[in-house]
Amino acid sequence: MKSLRIATRQSALAVWQAEHVAARLRQAHPDVLVELVPMTTRGDEIIDRPLAAIGGKGLFLKELEVAMAEGRADIAVHSLKDVPMSLEAGFSIGAVLERADPADAFVSNAYERLSELPQGARVGTSSLRRQAQLRAFRPDLELLDLRGNVGTRLAKLDAGQYDAIILACAGLDRLGLAARIRNRLAPPDWVPAVAQGAIAIEYRTIDREVAGLLAPLNDAETSRCTGAERAMNLALHGSCSVPIAGFCWETENALDLVGLVGDAATGRLLRARATAPRDQGEALGLQVADLLLAQGAGPLLGRSAS
Ligand SMILES: NCc1[nH]cc(CCC(=O)O)c1CC(=O)O
């Protein structure tokens, strides 16, 4: 293997993440030529409708997978939270990098925190997960759709369309925009998207040589924790069209997982939490999913999938 071509979306965040992976690969394999292959996905092109309405997060992967299948790229770099629970046949995740800050960020030009917003303030987010938690904490707020990449969302906030918006801390940190974070909305009180803050590298499963090159970039702890979160999400049939949140972290020798299912319309939230030995991440994910279903998550998941 003499070269590794990385397929990437062209948003500033996607390119930062691809460059980050490229740097890590060059460091691990000085003899391998690593280059970026930027491309546009349907998820990037359609920005006027909520993701849930146009087919979900898989839209961000498809074109990159086609490029790999056609031999125009060897690997693709993704935010793991945008990766569907089941990959297309023939593709695998070769490495999950060490997680950045998993928390959501409260971003505003006039207010320091969610509790300071005046009655009826306008908050922008198209994420049902964020909407459900906003409704729960502040039923009075006016929730407004907000899509587009991080830069676009900040520009709309600055133009006065919203009093505050919610973004991921990891994305802001990576883009050098940490100063925009007024307040961290952190787990376990406020629960982020499953796998938020983790970068994943996808490859064609038959490329054993590529798998070997990716392996040293894998962070075992992040891989275990996001594995538990994704197992929970899969057991709940989670997609981006239902408000599911999950966060797993490691204590001494165990995994601790909090899961949340909400209703974006009413702000009703169901929460569950459990622990398990470090090597039991998948079983832990299933256990927390069962605890949520036992509380009545089923109808919530069905009803909000509009
Ligand atoms: N929804 C798009 C998306 N996918 C990943 C991130 C942030 C980076 C990460 O979670 O690793 C973001 C931006 C955001 O939600 O603010």
mmCIF file with all atom_site columns, N, CA, C and O in Angstrom, residues 4 7 15-16 22 54 78 128 130 138 142 171 184 202 212 217 223 229 235 250 297 299-300:
data_model
loop_
_atom_site.group_PDB
_atom_site.id
_atom_site.type_symbol
_atom_site.label_atom_id
_atom_site.label_alt_id
_atom_site.label_comp_id
_atom_site.label_asym_id
_atom_site.label_entity_id
_atom_site.label_seq_id
_atom_site.pdbx_PDB_ins_code
_atom_site.Cartn_x
_atom_site.Cartn_y
_atom_site.Cartn_z
_atom_site.occupancy
_atom_site.B_iso_or_equiv
_atom_site.pdbx_formal_charge
_atom_site.auth_seq_id
_atom_site.auth_comp_id
_atom_site.auth_asym_id
_atom_site.auth_atom_id
_atom_site.pdbx_PDB_model_num
ATOM 1  N N  . LEU A 1 4   ? -3.277  6.333  0.528  1.00 0.00 ? 4   LEU A N  1
ATOM 2  C CA . LEU A 1 4   ? -4.608  6.224  1.124  1.00 0.00 ? 4   LEU A CA 1
ATOM 3  C C  . LEU A 1 4   ? -5.360  7.479  0.736  1.00 0.00 ? 4   LEU A C  1
ATOM 4  O O  . LEU A 1 4   ? -4.961  8.587  1.098  1.00 0.00 ? 4   LEU A O  1
ATOM 5  N N  . ALA A 1 7   ? -12.065 10.007 1.281  1.00 0.00 ? 7   ALA A N  1
ATOM 6  C CA . ALA A 1 7   ? -13.257 10.684 0.788  1.00 0.00 ? 7   ALA A CA 1
ATOM 7  C C  . ALA A 1 7   ? -13.852 11.507 1.923  1.00 0.00 ? 7   ALA A C  1
ATOM 8  O O  . ALA A 1 7   ? -13.981 11.025 3.047  1.00 0.00 ? 7   ALA A O  1
ATOM 9  N N  . VAL A 1 15  ? -13.959 18.737 6.535  1.00 0.00 ? 15  VAL A N  1
ATOM 10 C CA . VAL A 1 15  ? -12.583 18.845 6.046  1.00 0.00 ? 15  VAL A CA 1
ATOM 11 C C  . VAL A 1 15  ? -11.610 18.857 7.226  1.00 0.00 ? 15  VAL A C  1
ATOM 12 O O  . VAL A 1 15  ? -10.557 18.214 7.178  1.00 0.00 ? 15  VAL A O  1
ATOM 13 N N  . TRP A 1 16  ? -11.970 19.556 8.304  1.00 0.00 ? 16  TRP A N  1
ATOM 14 C CA . TRP A 1 16  ? -11.097 19.545 9.502  1.00 0.00 ? 16  TRP A CA 1
ATOM 15 C C  . TRP A 1 16  ? -10.900 18.104 9.983  1.00 0.00 ? 16  TRP A C  1
ATOM 16 O O  . TRP A 1 16  ? -9.781  17.688 10.286 1.00 0.00 ? 16  TRP A O  1
ATOM 17 N N  . ALA A 1 22  ? -5.981  12.461 8.373  1.00 0.00 ? 22  ALA A N  1
ATOM 18 C CA . ALA A 1 22  ? -4.817  12.388 7.476  1.00 0.00 ? 22  ALA A CA 1
ATOM 19 C C  . ALA A 1 22  ? -3.531  12.584 8.271  1.00 0.00 ? 22  ALA A C  1
ATOM 20 O O  . ALA A 1 22  ? -2.552  11.835 8.089  1.00 0.00 ? 22  ALA A O  1
ATOM 21 N N  . ILE A 1 54  ? -36.073 13.875 4.657  1.00 0.00 ? 54  ILE A N  1
ATOM 22 C CA . ILE A 1 54  ? -35.489 13.584 3.347  1.00 0.00 ? 54  ILE A CA 1
ATOM 23 C C  . ILE A 1 54  ? -34.714 12.276 3.319  1.00 0.00 ? 54  ILE A C  1
ATOM 24 O O  . ILE A 1 54  ? -33.993 11.994 2.384  1.00 0.00 ? 54  ILE A O  1
ATOM 25 N N  . HIS A 1 78  ? -16.076 10.218 8.969  1.00 0.00 ? 78  HIS A N  1
ATOM 26 C CA . HIS A 1 78  ? -17.402 10.687 9.373  1.00 0.00 ? 78  HIS A CA 1
ATOM 27 C C  . HIS A 1 78  ? -17.414 11.107 10.834 1.00 0.00 ? 78  HIS A C  1
ATOM 28 O O  . HIS A 1 78  ? -16.641 10.596 11.639 1.00 0.00 ? 78  HIS A O  1
ATOM 29 N N  . LEU A 1 128 ? -34.582 16.721 16.787 1.00 0.00 ? 128 LEU A N  1
ATOM 30 C CA . LEU A 1 128 ? -35.707 16.373 17.664 1.00 0.00 ? 128 LEU A CA 1
ATOM 31 C C  . LEU A 1 128 ? -35.210 16.075 19.073 1.00 0.00 ? 128 LEU A C  1
ATOM 32 O O  . LEU A 1 128 ? -35.906 16.323 20.063 1.00 0.00 ? 128 LEU A O  1
ATOM 33 N N  . ARG A 1 130 ? -32.647 17.531 20.595 1.00 0.00 ? 130 ARG A N  1
ATOM 34 C CA . ARG A 1 130 ? -32.432 18.812 21.269 1.00 0.00 ? 130 ARG A CA 1
ATOM 35 C C  . ARG A 1 130 ? -33.767 19.500 21.558 1.00 0.00 ? 130 ARG A C  1
ATOM 36 O O  . ARG A 1 130 ? -33.956 20.082 22.618 1.00 0.00 ? 130 ARG A O  1
ATOM 37 N N  . ARG A 1 138 ? -37.584 24.084 29.292 1.00 0.00 ? 138 ARG A N  1
ATOM 38 C CA . ARG A 1 138 ? -38.178 25.408 29.082 1.00 0.00 ? 138 ARG A CA 1
ATOM 39 C C  . ARG A 1 138 ? -39.374 25.309 28.132 1.00 0.00 ? 138 ARG A C  1
ATOM 40 O O  . ARG A 1 138 ? -39.267 25.614 26.945 1.00 0.00 ? 138 ARG A O  1
ATOM 41 N N  . GLU A 1 142 ? -39.900 29.285 21.989 1.00 0.00 ? 142 GLU A N  1
ATOM 42 C CA . GLU A 1 142 ? -40.354 29.064 20.621 1.00 0.00 ? 142 GLU A CA 1
ATOM 43 C C  . GLU A 1 142 ? -39.220 28.346 19.884 1.00 0.00 ? 142 GLU A C  1
ATOM 44 O O  . GLU A 1 142 ? -38.133 28.902 19.703 1.00 0.00 ? 142 GLU A O  1
ATOM 45 N N  . GLY A 1 171 ? -17.789 20.245 17.497 1.00 0.00 ? 171 GLY A N  1
ATOM 46 C CA . GLY A 1 171 ? -17.676 20.922 16.208 1.00 0.00 ? 171 GLY A CA 1
ATOM 47 C C  . GLY A 1 171 ? -17.123 22.332 16.365 1.00 0.00 ? 171 GLY A C  1
ATOM 48 O O  . GLY A 1 171 ? -16.262 22.765 15.598 1.00 0.00 ? 171 GLY A O  1
ATOM 49 N N  . ARG A 1 184 ? -22.045 24.904 28.572 1.00 0.00 ? 184 ARG A N  1
ATOM 50 C CA . ARG A 1 184 ? -22.099 23.510 28.135 1.00 0.00 ? 184 ARG A CA 1
ATOM 51 C C  . ARG A 1 184 ? -23.374 22.855 28.666 1.00 0.00 ? 184 ARG A C  1
ATOM 52 O O  . ARG A 1 184 ? -23.697 22.997 29.843 1.00 0.00 ? 184 ARG A O  1
ATOM 53 N N  . GLU A 1 202 ? -14.417 4.820  7.909  1.00 0.00 ? 202 GLU A N  1
ATOM 54 C CA . GLU A 1 202 ? -15.089 3.720  7.217  1.00 0.00 ? 202 GLU A CA 1
ATOM 55 C C  . GLU A 1 202 ? -14.214 3.219  6.072  1.00 0.00 ? 202 GLU A C  1
ATOM 56 O O  . GLU A 1 202 ? -13.503 4.009  5.440  1.00 0.00 ? 202 GLU A O  1
ATOM 57 N N  . GLY A 1 212 ? -5.581  -2.839 8.521  1.00 0.00 ? 212 GLY A N  1
ATOM 58 C CA . GLY A 1 212 ? -4.363  -2.848 9.326  1.00 0.00 ? 212 GLY A CA 1
ATOM 59 C C  . GLY A 1 212 ? -3.795  -1.452 9.526  1.00 0.00 ? 212 GLY A C  1
ATOM 60 O O  . GLY A 1 212 ? -3.255  -1.139 10.597 1.00 0.00 ? 212 GLY A O  1
ATOM 61 N N  . LEU A 1 217 ? -5.187  3.800  14.942 1.00 0.00 ? 217 LEU A N  1
ATOM 62 C CA . LEU A 1 217 ? -5.878  5.056  15.274 1.00 0.00 ? 217 LEU A CA 1
ATOM 63 C C  . LEU A 1 217 ? -7.080  4.827  16.186 1.00 0.00 ? 217 LEU A C  1
ATOM 64 O O  . LEU A 1 217 ? -7.686  5.774  16.690 1.00 0.00 ? 217 LEU A O  1
ATOM 65 N N  . SER A 1 223 ? -14.243 3.523  21.584 1.00 0.00 ? 223 SER A N  1
ATOM 66 C CA . SER A 1 223 ? -14.892 2.472  20.819 1.00 0.00 ? 223 SER A CA 1
ATOM 67 C C  . SER A 1 223 ? -15.876 1.690  21.697 1.00 0.00 ? 223 SER A C  1
ATOM 68 O O  . SER A 1 223 ? -17.007 1.407  21.281 1.00 0.00 ? 223 SER A O  1
ATOM 69 N N  . GLU A 1 229 ? -23.497 2.908  23.285 1.00 0.00 ? 229 GLU A N  1
ATOM 70 C CA . GLU A 1 229 ? -24.531 3.887  22.898 1.00 0.00 ? 229 GLU A CA 1
ATOM 71 C C  . GLU A 1 229 ? -25.237 3.449  21.613 1.00 0.00 ? 229 GLU A C  1
ATOM 72 O O  . GLU A 1 229 ? -26.461 3.537  21.498 1.00 0.00 ? 229 GLU A O  1
ATOM 73 N N  . ALA A 1 235 ? -31.252 -0.977 19.337 1.00 0.00 ? 235 ALA A N  1
ATOM 74 C CA . ALA A 1 235 ? -32.331 -1.715 19.995 1.00 0.00 ? 235 ALA A CA 1
ATOM 75 C C  . ALA A 1 235 ? -33.615 -0.881 20.051 1.00 0.00 ? 235 ALA A C  1
ATOM 76 O O  . ALA A 1 235 ? -34.708 -1.421 20.107 1.00 0.00 ? 235 ALA A O  1
ATOM 77 N N  . GLU A 1 250 ? -16.545 5.724  31.026 1.00 0.00 ? 250 GLU A N  1
ATOM 78 C CA . GLU A 1 250 ? -15.910 4.678  31.813 1.00 0.00 ? 250 GLU A CA 1
ATOM 79 C C  . GLU A 1 250 ? -15.572 5.165  33.202 1.00 0.00 ? 250 GLU A C  1
ATOM 80 O O  . GLU A 1 250 ? -15.058 6.267  33.380 1.00 0.00 ? 250 GLU A O  1
ATOM 81 N N  . ALA A 1 297 ? -41.333 3.816  26.203 1.00 0.00 ? 297 ALA A N  1
ATOM 82 C CA . ALA A 1 297 ? -40.671 4.510  25.093 1.00 0.00 ? 297 ALA A CA 1
ATOM 83 C C  . ALA A 1 297 ? -41.242 4.112  23.735 1.00 0.00 ? 297 ALA A C  1
ATOM 84 O O  . ALA A 1 297 ? -41.190 4.900  22.787 1.00 0.00 ? 297 ALA A O  1
ATOM 85 N N  . PRO A 1 299 ? -44.325 3.738  22.232 1.00 0.00 ? 299 PRO A N  1
ATOM 86 C CA . PRO A 1 299 ? -45.236 4.653  21.560 1.00 0.00 ? 299 PRO A CA 1
ATOM 87 C C  . PRO A 1 299 ? -44.576 6.001  21.225 1.00 0.00 ? 299 PRO A C  1
ATOM 88 O O  . PRO A 1 299 ? -44.835 6.571  20.163 1.00 0.00 ? 299 PRO A O  1
ATOM 89 N N  . LEU A 1 300 ? -43.690 6.488  22.094 1.00 0.00 ? 300 LEU A N  1
ATOM 90 C CA . LEU A 1 300 ? -43.002 7.750  21.813 1.00 0.00 ? 300 LEU A CA 1
ATOM 91 C C  . LEU A 1 300 ? -42.167 7.634  20.550 1.00 0.00 ? 300 LEU A C  1
ATOM 92 O O  . LEU A 1 300 ? -42.128 8.527  19.710 1.00 0.00 ? 300 LEU A O  1
#
